[in-house]
Short mmCIF file of C-alpha atoms in Angstrom, two decimals:
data_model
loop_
_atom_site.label_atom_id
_atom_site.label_comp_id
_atom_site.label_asym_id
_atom_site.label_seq_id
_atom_site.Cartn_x
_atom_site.Cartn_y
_atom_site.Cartn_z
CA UNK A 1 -32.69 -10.38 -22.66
CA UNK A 2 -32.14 -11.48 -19.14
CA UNK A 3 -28.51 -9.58 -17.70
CA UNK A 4 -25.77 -12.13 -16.98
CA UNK A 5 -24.26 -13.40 -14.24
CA UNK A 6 -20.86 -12.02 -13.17
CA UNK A 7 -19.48 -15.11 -12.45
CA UNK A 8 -21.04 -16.73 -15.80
CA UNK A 9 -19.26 -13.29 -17.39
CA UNK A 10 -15.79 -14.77 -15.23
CA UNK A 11 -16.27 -18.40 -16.59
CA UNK A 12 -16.43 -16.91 -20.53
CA UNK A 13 -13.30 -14.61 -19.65
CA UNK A 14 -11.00 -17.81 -18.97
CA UNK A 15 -12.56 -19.43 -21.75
CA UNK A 16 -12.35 -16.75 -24.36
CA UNK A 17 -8.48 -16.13 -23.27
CA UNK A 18 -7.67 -19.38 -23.52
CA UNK A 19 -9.61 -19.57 -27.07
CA UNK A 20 -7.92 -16.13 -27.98
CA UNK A 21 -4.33 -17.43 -26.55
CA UNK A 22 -5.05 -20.91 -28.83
CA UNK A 23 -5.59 -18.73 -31.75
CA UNK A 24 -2.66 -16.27 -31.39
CA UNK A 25 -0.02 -19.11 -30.78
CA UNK A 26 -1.51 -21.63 -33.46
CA UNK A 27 0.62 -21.04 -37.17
CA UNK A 28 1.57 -18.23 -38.40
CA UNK A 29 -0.56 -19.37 -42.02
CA UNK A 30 -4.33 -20.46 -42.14
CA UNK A 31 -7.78 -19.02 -41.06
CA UNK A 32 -6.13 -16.47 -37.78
CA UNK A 33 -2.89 -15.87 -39.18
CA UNK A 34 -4.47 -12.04 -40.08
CA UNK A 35 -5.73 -11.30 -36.93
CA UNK A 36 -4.89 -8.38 -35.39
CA UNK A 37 -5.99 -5.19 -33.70
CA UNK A 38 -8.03 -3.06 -35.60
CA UNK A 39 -6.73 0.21 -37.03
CA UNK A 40 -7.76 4.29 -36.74
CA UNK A 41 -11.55 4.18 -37.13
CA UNK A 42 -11.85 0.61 -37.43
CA UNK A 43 -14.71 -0.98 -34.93
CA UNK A 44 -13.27 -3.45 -32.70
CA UNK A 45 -14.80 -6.58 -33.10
CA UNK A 46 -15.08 -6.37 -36.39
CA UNK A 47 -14.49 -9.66 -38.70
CA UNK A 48 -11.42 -10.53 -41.41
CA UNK A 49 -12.59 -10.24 -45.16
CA UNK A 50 -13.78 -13.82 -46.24
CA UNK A 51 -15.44 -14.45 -43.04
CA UNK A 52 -12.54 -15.14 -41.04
CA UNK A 53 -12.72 -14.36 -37.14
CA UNK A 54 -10.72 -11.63 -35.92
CA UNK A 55 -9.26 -12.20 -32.73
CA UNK A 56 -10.83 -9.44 -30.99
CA UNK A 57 -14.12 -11.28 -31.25
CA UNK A 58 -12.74 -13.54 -28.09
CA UNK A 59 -11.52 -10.45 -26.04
CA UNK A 60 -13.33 -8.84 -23.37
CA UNK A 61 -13.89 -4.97 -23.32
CA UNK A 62 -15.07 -2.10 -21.55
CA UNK A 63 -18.31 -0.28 -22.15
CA UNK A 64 -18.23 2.94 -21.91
CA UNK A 65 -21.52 4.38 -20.59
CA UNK A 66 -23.09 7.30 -22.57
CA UNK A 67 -25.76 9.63 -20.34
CA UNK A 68 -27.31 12.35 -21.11
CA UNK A 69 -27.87 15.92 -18.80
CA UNK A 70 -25.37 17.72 -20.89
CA UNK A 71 -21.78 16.20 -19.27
CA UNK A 72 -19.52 14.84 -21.66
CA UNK A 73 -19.37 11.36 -21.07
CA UNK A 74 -16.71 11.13 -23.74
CA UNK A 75 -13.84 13.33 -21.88
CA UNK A 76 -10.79 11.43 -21.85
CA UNK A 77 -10.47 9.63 -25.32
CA UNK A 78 -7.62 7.99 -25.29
CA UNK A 79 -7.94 6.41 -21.69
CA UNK A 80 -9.35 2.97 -22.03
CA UNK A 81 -7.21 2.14 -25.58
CA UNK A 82 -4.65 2.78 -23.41
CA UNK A 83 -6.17 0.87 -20.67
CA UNK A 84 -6.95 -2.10 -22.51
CA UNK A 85 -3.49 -2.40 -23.83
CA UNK A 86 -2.25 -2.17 -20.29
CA UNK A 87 -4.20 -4.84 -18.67
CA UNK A 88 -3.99 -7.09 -21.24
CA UNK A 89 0.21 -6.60 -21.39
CA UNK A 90 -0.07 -7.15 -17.43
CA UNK A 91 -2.22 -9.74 -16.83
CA UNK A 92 -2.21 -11.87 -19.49
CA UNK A 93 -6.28 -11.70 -20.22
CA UNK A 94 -7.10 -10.71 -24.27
CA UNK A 95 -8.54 -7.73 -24.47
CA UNK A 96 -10.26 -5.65 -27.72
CA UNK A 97 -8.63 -3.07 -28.25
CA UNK A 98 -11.31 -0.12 -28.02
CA UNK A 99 -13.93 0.47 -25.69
CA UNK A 100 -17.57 -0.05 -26.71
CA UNK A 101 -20.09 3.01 -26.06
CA UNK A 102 -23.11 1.77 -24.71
CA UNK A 103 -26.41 3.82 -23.04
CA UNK A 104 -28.13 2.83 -20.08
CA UNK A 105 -31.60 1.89 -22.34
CA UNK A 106 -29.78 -0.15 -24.68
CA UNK A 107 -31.32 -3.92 -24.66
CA UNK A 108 -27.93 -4.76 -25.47
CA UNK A 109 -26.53 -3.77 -22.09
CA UNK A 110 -26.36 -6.92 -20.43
CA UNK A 111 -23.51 -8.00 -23.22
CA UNK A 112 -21.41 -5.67 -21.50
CA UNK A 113 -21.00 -7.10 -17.69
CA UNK A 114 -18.63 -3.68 -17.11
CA UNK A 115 -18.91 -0.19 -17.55
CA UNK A 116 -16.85 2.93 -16.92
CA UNK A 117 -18.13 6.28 -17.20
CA UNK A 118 -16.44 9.43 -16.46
CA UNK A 119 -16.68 13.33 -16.78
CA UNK A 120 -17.28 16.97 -15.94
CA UNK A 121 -20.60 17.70 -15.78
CA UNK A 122 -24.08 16.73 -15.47
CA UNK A 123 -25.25 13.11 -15.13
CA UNK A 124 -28.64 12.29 -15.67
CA UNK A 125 -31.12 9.18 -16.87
CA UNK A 126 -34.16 8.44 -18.05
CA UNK A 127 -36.63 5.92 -16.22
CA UNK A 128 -36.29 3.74 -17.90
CA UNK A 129 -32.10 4.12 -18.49
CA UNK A 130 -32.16 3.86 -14.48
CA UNK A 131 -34.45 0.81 -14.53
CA UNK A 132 -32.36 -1.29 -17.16
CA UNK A 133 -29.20 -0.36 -15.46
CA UNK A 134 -30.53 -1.65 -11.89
CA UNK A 135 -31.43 -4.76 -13.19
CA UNK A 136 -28.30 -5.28 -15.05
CA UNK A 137 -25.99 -4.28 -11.83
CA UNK A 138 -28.37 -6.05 -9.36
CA UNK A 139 -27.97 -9.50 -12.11
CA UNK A 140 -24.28 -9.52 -11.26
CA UNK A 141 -22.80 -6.26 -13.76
CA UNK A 142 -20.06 -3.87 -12.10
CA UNK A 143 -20.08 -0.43 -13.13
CA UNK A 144 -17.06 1.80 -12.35
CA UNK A 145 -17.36 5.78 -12.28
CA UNK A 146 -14.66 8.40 -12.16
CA UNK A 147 -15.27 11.63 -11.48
CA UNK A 148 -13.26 13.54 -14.16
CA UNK A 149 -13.94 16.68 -11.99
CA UNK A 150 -17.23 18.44 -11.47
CA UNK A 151 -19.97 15.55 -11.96
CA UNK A 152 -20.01 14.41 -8.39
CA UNK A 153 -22.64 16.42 -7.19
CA UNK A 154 -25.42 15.12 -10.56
CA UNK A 155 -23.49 11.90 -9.94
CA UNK A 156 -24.34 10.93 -6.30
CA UNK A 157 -28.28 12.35 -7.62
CA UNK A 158 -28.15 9.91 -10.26
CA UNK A 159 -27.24 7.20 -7.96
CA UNK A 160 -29.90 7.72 -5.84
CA UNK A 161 -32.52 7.56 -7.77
CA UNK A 162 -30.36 4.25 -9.39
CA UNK A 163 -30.77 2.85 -5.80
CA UNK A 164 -33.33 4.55 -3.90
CA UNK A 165 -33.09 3.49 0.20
CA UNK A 166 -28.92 2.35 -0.37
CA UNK A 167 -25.94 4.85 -0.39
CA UNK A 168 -22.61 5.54 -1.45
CA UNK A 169 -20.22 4.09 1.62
CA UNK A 170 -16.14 4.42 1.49
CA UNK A 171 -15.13 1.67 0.45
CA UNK A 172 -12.52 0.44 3.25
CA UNK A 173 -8.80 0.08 2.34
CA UNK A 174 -8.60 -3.06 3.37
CA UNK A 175 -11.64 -4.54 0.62
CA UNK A 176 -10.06 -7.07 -2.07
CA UNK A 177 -10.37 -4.47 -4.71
CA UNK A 178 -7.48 -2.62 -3.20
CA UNK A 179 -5.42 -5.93 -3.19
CA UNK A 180 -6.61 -8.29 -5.95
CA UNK A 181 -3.73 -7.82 -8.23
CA UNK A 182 -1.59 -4.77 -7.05
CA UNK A 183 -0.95 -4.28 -3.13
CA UNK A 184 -3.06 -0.54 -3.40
CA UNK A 185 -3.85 1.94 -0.23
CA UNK A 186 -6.77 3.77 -1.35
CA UNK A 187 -7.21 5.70 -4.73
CA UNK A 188 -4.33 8.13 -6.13
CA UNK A 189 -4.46 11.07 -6.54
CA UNK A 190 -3.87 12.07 -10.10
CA UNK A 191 -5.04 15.90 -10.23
CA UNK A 192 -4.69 18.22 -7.63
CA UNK A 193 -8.10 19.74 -8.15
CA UNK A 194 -9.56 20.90 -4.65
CA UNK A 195 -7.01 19.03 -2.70
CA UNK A 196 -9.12 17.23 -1.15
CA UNK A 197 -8.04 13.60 -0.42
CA UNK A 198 -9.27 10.97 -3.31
CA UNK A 199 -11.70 8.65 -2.22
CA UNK A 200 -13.20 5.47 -3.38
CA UNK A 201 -17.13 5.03 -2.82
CA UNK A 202 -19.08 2.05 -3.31
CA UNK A 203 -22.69 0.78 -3.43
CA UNK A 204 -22.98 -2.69 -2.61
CA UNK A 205 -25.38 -5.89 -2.76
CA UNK A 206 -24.96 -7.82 0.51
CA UNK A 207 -21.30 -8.55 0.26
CA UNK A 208 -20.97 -7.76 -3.71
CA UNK A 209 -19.36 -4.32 -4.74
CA UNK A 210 -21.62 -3.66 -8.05
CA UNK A 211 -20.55 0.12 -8.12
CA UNK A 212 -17.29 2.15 -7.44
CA UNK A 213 -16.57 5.65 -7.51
CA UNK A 214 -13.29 7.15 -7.99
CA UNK A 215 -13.92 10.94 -6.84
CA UNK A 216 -10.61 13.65 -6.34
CA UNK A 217 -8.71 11.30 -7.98
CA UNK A 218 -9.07 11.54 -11.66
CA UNK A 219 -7.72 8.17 -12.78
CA UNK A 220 -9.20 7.96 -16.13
CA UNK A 221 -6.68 11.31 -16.83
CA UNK A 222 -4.29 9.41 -15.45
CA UNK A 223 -4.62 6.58 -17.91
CA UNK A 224 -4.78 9.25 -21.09
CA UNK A 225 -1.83 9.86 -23.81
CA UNK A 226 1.48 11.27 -21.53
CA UNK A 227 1.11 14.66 -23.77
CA UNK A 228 -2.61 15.43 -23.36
CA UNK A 229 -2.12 16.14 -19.18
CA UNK A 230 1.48 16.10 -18.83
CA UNK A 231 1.58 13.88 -15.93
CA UNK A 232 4.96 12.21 -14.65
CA UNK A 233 5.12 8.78 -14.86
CA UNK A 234 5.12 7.72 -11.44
CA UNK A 235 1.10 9.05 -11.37
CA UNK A 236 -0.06 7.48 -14.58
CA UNK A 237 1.57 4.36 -13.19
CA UNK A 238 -0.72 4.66 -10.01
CA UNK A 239 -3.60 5.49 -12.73
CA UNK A 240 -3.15 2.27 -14.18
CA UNK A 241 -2.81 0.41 -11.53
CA UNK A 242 -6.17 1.53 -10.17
CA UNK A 243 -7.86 0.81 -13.21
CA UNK A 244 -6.79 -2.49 -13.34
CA UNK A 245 -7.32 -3.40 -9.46
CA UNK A 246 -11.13 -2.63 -10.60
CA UNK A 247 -11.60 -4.11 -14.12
CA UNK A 248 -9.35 -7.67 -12.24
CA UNK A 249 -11.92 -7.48 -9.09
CA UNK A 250 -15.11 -7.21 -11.02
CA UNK A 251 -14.27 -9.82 -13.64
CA UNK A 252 -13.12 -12.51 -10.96
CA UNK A 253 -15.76 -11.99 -8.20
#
């Protein structure tokens, strides 16, 4: 399956928001008038008894990435629900409401034009994981990483073999991504961690941001449940922020 274009991925956004909108407002009887978001252990996506379309089918998602070297690429569960609620409730654009869990080697990947990963420890892919995710990012796919604390070192490994002869730059404060919906300076910083200053790091193709790094920031805890971290409101709002700035820039560029 040849990847898809970003901007093709941008066109079907509008159109499936509008479709999803269209369904959402139309009567509250007939085919839709079920639709809704799925429940605990119910797979987004999924379809209405009868063969009736549940609205998530027109709703654009994020794909988690699952890699393997031992890191657990599944730390922060509640994060993108959350997420996904918030970006749809600020922007207006449907969204499922759970994240899909994808790996690199999947011949599905190219359904999935963005992907998040996140974690503590060690990041690593196969050949041929690294091969099929080049393509897919070089064919116009965004993926976003946050270093949940401790995978930066396997990370920035991983992305060099990913894209041997490029590196990870700062991305400058003044780049859309920082600006594209909220007015942003930079990453926040979530977690205190090392206290090192959070910064944002990209790899790019010519002009196009394809990957960005969130590392001493911790933005995906951030975005979890307000009891699992205990952070004050004013951070998780940064959190959020962040995460949409990225998910708005890479479906609109």
């Amino acid at each position: 399956m040849k990847p898809r274009s970003l901007y093709g991925w941008a066109a079907r956004v509008l159109m499936g928001a509008a479709v999803a909108a269209a369904l959402l407002l139309s009567a509250s009887t007939g085919a839709f008038a079920q639709a809704r978001r799925p429940g605990s252990g119910e797979a987004s996506g999924s379809r209405e008894e009868n063969g009736r379309v549940r609205a998530d089918d027109y709703r654009v998602t994020v794909a988690r990435l699952k890699y393997g070297g031992g890191g657990d690429w599944y730390a922060d569960p509640s994060s993108l629900p959350n997420f996904l609620d918030e970006f749809e409730r600020r922007t207006g654009i449907p969204t499922a409401s759970m994240e899909k869990v994808i790996e690199a080697g999947d011949p599905e990947l190219s359904s999935f034009p963005f992907l998040y990963m996140t974690g503590h420890g060690n990041v690593a892919f196969s050949s041929t994981e690294l091969d099929r995710l080049r393509s897919h990012l070089l064919a116009g796919g965004f993926l976003y990483a946050d270093d949940n604390y401790g995978m930066d070192e396997s990370f920035r490994k991983a992305v060099s073999l990913l894209f041997p002869g490029r590196e990870l730059s700062l991305v400058p404060f003044d780049h859309p991504l920082y600006s594209c919906f909220y007015k942003l300076e930079g990453p926040p910083k979530i977690h205190e961690h090392d206290g090192k200053r959070p910064e944002g790091w990209g790899i790019f193709d010519g002009a196009r941001l394809m990957l960005f790094y969130t590392y001493e920031s911790d933005v995906g805890d951030g975005l979890e449940d307000p009891d699992v971290h205990g952070d004050p409101p004013a951070k998780r709002e940064l959190a959020v922020r962040m995460a949409v700035n990225v998910f708005y820039y890479a479906m609109t560029r």
